C-alpha positions as a printed Julia matrix, in Angstrom:
469×3 Matrix{Float64}:
  18.33  384.88  214.39
  20.91  384.2   211.7
  23.62  383.52  214.27
  21.35  381.15  216.07
  20.56  379.25  212.89
  24.27  379.04  212.0
  25.19  377.6   215.35
  22.37  375.16  214.98
  23.76  374.01  211.61
  27.28  373.47  213.07
  25.86  371.46  215.93
  23.92  369.31  213.52
  27.02  368.77  211.3
  29.18  367.4   214.1
  26.75  364.69  215.15
  26.33  363.67  211.5
  30.08  362.79  211.17
  30.04  360.91  214.47
  26.94  359.09  213.29
  28.8   357.98  210.16
  31.74  356.62  212.19
  29.39  354.89  214.55
  27.47  353.45  211.62
  30.72  352.09  210.08
  31.81  350.53  213.37
  28.42  348.96  213.66
  28.74  347.43  210.18
  32.38  346.22  210.57
  32.76  344.24  213.8
  35.79  344.78  216.01
  36.72  341.15  215.45
  37.27  341.72  211.73
  39.21  344.93  212.31
  41.49  343.17  214.8
  41.97  340.31  212.36
  43.01  342.69  209.59
  45.45  344.47  211.9
  46.89  341.12  213.01
  47.46  340.01  209.41
  49.08  343.35  208.58
  51.52  342.91  211.48
  52.26  339.37  210.34
  52.98  340.55  206.79
  55.25  343.29  208.11
  57.16  340.76  210.24
  57.64  338.44  207.23
  59.14  341.3   205.23
  61.4   342.45  208.07
  62.65  338.94  208.88
  63.8   338.38  205.29
  63.51  341.31  202.83
  64.36  338.9   200.01
  60.76  337.7   200.15
  59.52  341.1   199.04
  62.09  341.22  196.22
  61.1   337.71  195.14
  57.46  338.74  194.88
  58.37  341.63  192.56
  60.59  339.32  190.49
  57.76  336.84  189.94
  55.44  339.66  188.9
  58.04  340.98  186.45
  58.65  337.55  184.89
  54.94  336.88  184.39
  54.49  340.34  182.86
  57.31  339.71  180.38
  55.95  336.38  179.12
  52.44  337.87  178.94
  53.68  340.0   176.04
  53.02  336.96  173.82
  49.33  337.69  174.31
  49.53  341.47  174.19
  51.44  341.79  170.89
  49.71  340.42  167.83
  52.87  339.31  165.91
  53.98  337.19  168.88
  50.5   335.79  169.41
  50.17  334.8   165.76
  53.44  332.89  165.99
  52.37  330.71  168.93
  48.64  331.11  169.3
  46.97  329.68  172.37
  50.16  327.76  173.16
  51.65  331.06  174.38
  49.75  330.46  177.62
  52.22  327.63  178.36
  54.93  330.25  178.84
  52.86  331.98  181.52
  52.04  328.68  183.23
  55.72  327.72  183.15
  56.78  330.9   184.96
  54.12  330.35  187.63
  55.25  326.76  188.21
  59.02  327.09  187.71
  59.91  330.39  189.4
  61.19  329.56  192.89
  62.8   331.54  195.69
  66.39  330.49  194.97
  68.47  330.17  191.81
  69.1   326.48  192.43
  65.41  325.64  192.76
  64.46  327.71  189.68
  67.25  326.28  187.56
  66.49  322.73  188.68
  62.77  322.96  187.94
  63.38  324.85  184.68
  65.8   322.29  183.29
  63.61  319.44  184.49
  60.59  320.94  182.79
  62.32  321.74  179.47
  64.12  318.4   179.17
  61.05  316.42  180.27
  58.81  318.3   177.83
  61.27  317.76  174.98
  61.71  314.03  175.62
  58.03  313.49  176.38
  57.04  315.35  173.22
  59.46  313.37  171.04
  58.32  310.03  172.44
  54.68  311.13  172.17
  55.17  311.97  168.48
  56.97  308.65  167.98
  54.14  306.72  169.67
  51.6   308.56  167.5
  53.61  307.76  164.36
  53.78  304.04  165.19
  50.09  303.95  166.06
  49.2   305.4   162.67
  50.62  302.26  160.96
  48.37  299.94  162.96
  45.21  301.0   161.16
  42.18  302.95  162.25
  40.95  300.28  164.65
  44.33  299.41  166.1
  45.55  303.0   166.6
  43.76  303.66  169.94
  44.87  300.26  171.24
  48.54  300.9   170.43
  48.41  304.39  171.97
  46.77  303.02  175.13
  49.46  300.34  175.44
  52.24  302.93  175.06
  50.62  305.24  177.63
  50.26  302.38  180.11
  53.87  301.18  179.72
  55.45  304.65  179.89
  53.29  305.91  182.77
  53.81  302.77  184.87
  57.58  302.59  184.22
  58.31  306.26  184.91
  56.1   306.23  188.01
  58.11  303.29  189.38
  61.38  305.14  188.62
  60.15  308.02  190.78
  60.47  305.77  193.84
  64.27  305.64  193.55
  65.63  308.0   196.24
  68.14  309.81  194.0
  65.64  310.22  191.18
  62.99  311.5   193.56
  65.4   313.96  195.16
  66.6   315.6   191.94
  64.33  314.63  189.03
  60.89  313.95  190.52
  59.35  317.06  188.99
  60.87  316.29  185.57
  59.58  312.71  185.61
  56.1   313.94  186.45
  56.18  316.49  183.6
  57.5   313.78  181.27
  54.43  311.6   181.94
  52.11  314.58  181.47
  53.7   315.69  178.19
  53.84  312.19  176.71
  50.18  311.56  177.49
  49.07  314.96  176.16
  50.93  314.6   172.86
  50.25  310.93  172.18
  46.58  310.94  173.22
  45.69  314.31  171.65
  47.39  313.17  168.44
  44.55  310.73  167.93
  42.13  313.65  167.31
  44.64  316.32  166.26
  46.21  316.19  162.8
  49.02  318.72  163.41
  50.51  316.92  166.39
  54.12  317.84  165.49
  53.31  321.55  165.33
  51.5   321.36  168.65
  54.43  319.61  170.32
  56.89  322.11  168.84
  54.93  325.12  170.07
  54.64  323.74  173.58
  58.34  322.91  173.83
  59.33  326.37  172.58
  56.95  328.28  174.84
  57.95  326.24  177.88
  61.62  326.88  177.06
  60.89  330.61  176.77
  59.08  330.65  180.12
  61.9   328.74  181.82
  64.6   330.99  180.38
  62.69  334.12  181.38
  62.33  332.83  184.94
  65.99  331.93  185.14
  67.24  335.25  183.76
  65.09  337.31  186.12
  66.06  335.08  189.05
  69.81  335.39  188.39
  70.11  338.97  187.16
  67.93  340.65  189.81
  69.11  340.16  193.42
  69.84  336.42  193.1
  69.27  334.15  196.09
  71.88  331.36  196.13
  70.67  328.36  198.1
  74.28  327.15  198.34
  75.23  330.23  200.34
  72.22  329.66  202.59
  73.39  326.09  203.3
  76.95  327.33  203.82
  75.86  329.91  206.4
  73.26  327.59  207.93
  75.84  324.97  208.93
  78.19  327.65  210.28
  75.41  329.33  212.29
  74.4   326.06  213.94
  77.99  325.38  214.99
  78.26  328.87  216.42
  75.07  328.41  218.47
  76.42  325.17  219.95
  79.68  326.94  220.76
  77.89  329.77  222.56
  75.95  327.3   224.69
  79.07  325.38  225.7
  81.01  328.55  226.49
  78.36  329.6   228.98
  77.46  326.14  230.28
  80.11  326.0   233.01
  79.08  329.3   234.53
  75.39  328.38  234.4
  75.9   324.9   235.83
  77.91  326.15  238.81
  75.9   329.39  239.11
  78.98  331.51  238.38
  78.25  335.17  237.6
  80.53  337.58  235.81
  81.79  340.45  237.98
  79.25  339.61  240.61
  76.33  340.23  238.24
  74.08  337.49  236.99
  73.65  337.23  233.26
  70.03  338.08  232.49
  70.26  337.23  228.77
  69.79  333.46  228.62
  68.99  333.23  224.9
  72.25  331.43  224.19
  70.95  328.49  226.24
  68.16  327.91  223.7
  70.05  328.5   220.45
  71.15  324.87  220.06
  67.52  323.79  219.53
  67.51  325.14  215.97
  70.09  322.46  215.05
  68.03  319.49  216.28
  65.59  319.05  213.38
  67.45  320.29  210.31
  68.03  317.07  208.38
  65.28  317.51  205.78
  65.99  321.19  205.17
  69.74  320.58  204.79
  69.22  317.7   202.36
  66.81  319.81  200.32
  69.24  322.75  200.21
  72.12  320.46  199.2
  70.07  318.94  196.35
  69.14  322.39  195.06
  72.67  323.76  195.49
  73.99  321.12  193.06
  72.01  322.79  190.27
  73.56  326.2   190.8
  76.42  327.46  188.64
  79.7   328.38  190.3
  79.7   331.79  191.94
  82.2   333.47  194.23
  84.19  330.97  196.28
  81.52  328.3   195.74
  82.65  326.52  192.58
  80.51  324.35  190.3
  81.49  321.03  191.91
  81.56  322.3   195.49
  81.64  319.46  198.09
  78.04  319.81  199.25
  78.03  316.27  200.69
  80.52  317.37  203.33
  78.04  320.04  204.46
  75.51  317.27  205.01
  78.09  315.28  206.97
  78.93  318.34  209.06
  75.21  318.92  209.65
  74.74  315.32  210.81
  77.64  315.59  213.26
  76.3   318.94  214.48
  72.91  317.37  215.21
  74.57  314.54  217.16
  76.4   317.14  219.23
  73.18  319.15  219.69
  71.36  316.11  221.11
  74.13  315.66  223.7
  73.92  319.36  224.5
  70.17  318.98  224.98
  70.9   316.3   227.57
  73.39  318.67  229.22
  70.76  321.41  229.28
  68.45  319.22  231.38
  71.08  319.24  234.17
  71.34  323.02  234.42
  68.63  323.33  237.06
  69.76  320.3   239.04
  69.99  320.79  242.82
  71.88  317.63  243.76
  74.31  318.18  246.65
  78.0   317.65  245.95
  79.46  314.96  248.26
  83.16  315.82  247.76
  85.51  317.87  249.92
  85.88  321.5   248.94
  89.39  321.04  247.54
  88.37  318.28  245.11
  85.13  320.05  244.3
  86.95  323.2   243.16
  89.24  321.12  240.92
  86.29  319.26  239.4
  84.5   322.55  238.82
  87.57  323.89  237.07
  87.74  320.83  234.79
  84.03  321.06  233.94
  84.38  324.71  233.03
  87.56  324.11  231.05
  86.0   321.32  228.95
  82.85  323.26  228.12
  84.7   326.51  227.46
  87.39  324.99  225.23
  84.93  322.91  223.18
  82.73  325.98  222.8
  85.67  328.01  221.52
  86.63  325.21  219.13
  83.11  325.04  217.68
  83.0   328.82  217.25
  86.37  328.71  215.5
  85.06  326.0   213.16
  81.97  328.11  212.44
  84.17  331.1   211.64
  86.38  328.93  209.41
  83.36  327.83  207.36
  81.92  331.35  207.09
  85.18  332.97  206.02
  86.43  329.88  204.12
  89.77  330.18  205.93
  91.46  327.5   207.99
  91.63  328.08  211.73
  94.97  327.81  213.51
  93.61  327.47  217.06
  90.98  324.71  216.76
  93.43  321.91  217.48
  94.73  323.79  220.5
  91.24  324.17  221.99
  90.45  320.5   221.36
  93.75  319.45  222.96
  92.97  321.59  226.01
  89.5   320.08  226.36
  90.88  316.53  226.06
  93.51  317.27  228.71
  90.81  318.64  231.02
  88.73  315.5   230.37
  91.63  313.29  231.43
  92.09  315.38  234.56
  88.41  315.02  235.32
  88.62  311.24  235.03
  91.49  311.19  237.52
  89.6   313.41  239.95
  86.6   311.08  239.86
  88.83  308.1   240.63
  90.36  309.97  243.56
  86.97  311.0   244.91
  85.64  307.44  244.73
  88.67  305.46  245.91
  90.4   307.73  248.39
  87.49  309.71  249.78
  85.22  306.67  250.04
  82.3   308.49  248.4
  78.95  306.81  247.84
  78.64  306.01  244.12
  74.95  306.91  243.99
  75.71  310.4   245.22
  78.04  311.21  242.33
  75.86  309.74  239.55
  74.39  313.15  238.45
  77.82  314.77  238.31
  79.31  311.73  236.56
  76.52  311.89  233.97
  77.36  315.5   233.18
  81.05  314.62  232.96
  80.28  311.75  230.57
  78.18  314.02  228.36
  80.94  316.64  228.27
  83.44  313.98  227.2
  81.04  312.88  224.44
  80.82  316.5   223.31
  84.62  316.61  223.09
  84.54  313.52  220.86
  81.83  315.08  218.67
  83.82  318.29  218.38
  86.86  316.32  217.26
  84.79  314.61  214.53
  83.34  317.93  213.38
  86.85  319.39  213.21
  87.98  316.48  211.01
  84.97  316.98  208.71
  85.61  320.73  208.42
  89.25  319.96  207.69
  88.17  317.72  204.78
  85.86  320.49  203.6
  88.71  322.99  203.79
  90.91  320.72  201.66
  88.31  320.03  198.97
  86.93  323.58  198.87
  90.41  325.18  198.92
  90.03  327.27  202.07
  92.6   330.0   202.64
  95.55  329.57  204.99
  94.97  330.51  208.67
  96.62  333.93  208.36
  99.5   335.64  206.67
 101.32  336.31  209.93
 102.39  332.71  210.28
 103.7   332.73  206.73
 105.59  335.92  207.48
 107.18  334.41  210.59
 108.16  331.28  208.72
 109.55  333.41  205.91
 111.69  335.39  208.34
 112.95  332.22  209.97
 114.06  330.93  206.59
 115.91  334.16  205.9
 117.96  333.67  209.05
 119.69  330.74  207.38
 120.44  332.33  204.06
 122.97  335.12  204.64
 124.36  337.75  206.95
 122.38  339.15  209.83
 123.57  342.55  211.03
 121.75  343.62  214.18
 121.71  347.31  214.92
 122.57  348.04  218.53
 121.71  351.18  220.37
 124.97  351.04  222.33
 127.88  353.3   221.45
 130.42  350.47  221.76
 131.75  348.4   218.88
 129.2   346.57  216.74
 129.5   342.85  215.92
 128.6   341.33  212.57
 127.59  337.68  212.66
 127.75  335.79  209.37
 125.97  332.46  209.04
 127.09  330.31  206.13
 124.89  328.43  203.74
């Protein structure tokens, strides 16, 4: 009987646990569970794509914790009072992902608060001499003039790009100090406390941002421009084979991702301008000095976009099935010229990308560009021959002529990009192409400076040749 009762208890225990799970599933719908799992995967992907995001989150938490000590410790709280909360608010507003953005917003906020506070105190001081009835009128006039003037200044493109946040904080601080001074007797102390706490919050944000795994927006712009050039180069290198359906070693290339890489360079104007504006705030670090020529990166980005738009037009011809009206002999020559132009321009763009990344001049870019220009001239001649001598219908060669024209435009764009990168190399002091060329030139100079005594492996008499100065 005891065994029977025990088995009965075990059987009753198992259904109870399954009942609990079933009850929980009944309460939480599958839709919510799937949504939570989807968000967890999305968060994991964000962290894997750029681990700096996770580090940035910890840095913000650390900075806010540090400035919160003004509330936790009584001596610090008694020194600033409720104004200590401005330090916390400053960290929340100022702390950005990159050093340039944090430094820019921090300096804008501190300088704007200081100037706005001083002018607010000055407006309050002048209003006090206008009497009790005239004081609110004078303050209102000052607020109207300052707010309207500074708001209009914000419309200037350069001011909006670099100082828009500071101008906005300036209006806020001036209004707070001047207007609150009408009811507050200790307006100077209030302004002083706010300026100091905001400065403390900005400095804390900046120190944490720089000292702990800093993110330099200048380096991001530097690599961004180089990566876009490399993607264009990869497309052009493979364009000839794709256009003429040429496979390597008899095997078709299944990885076609390089045909889509150029698209990331099409709509980058706003992001590049934003990165360049923020990079100007950053202090010099590594090879990127304080007055690094960021404008040339914008110029290189603009030229890269122009080239990407022409490549997009080329991409639309990849799946074209127009028949070729030329004889086989001319067709093979034209195919060779097409492939040569696309391959050489692709190599030139990849060399330029490598030159930017490594900050070292390339010795082969001009050679690749010269080869592509020579192939373009050959292609022009072949088209003339096909039209004049072979009596080909013009309408039949329009698709092929369009591709040829686009390839020639790409060559021109590549030449402009090379000139821009050359200017960048001069202003940013890129390294020489390589030390081997210097070594060869050094040896050639030595040949004219003394005696050269070659060592021969023969057993006969040796000859010494002396070259005079």
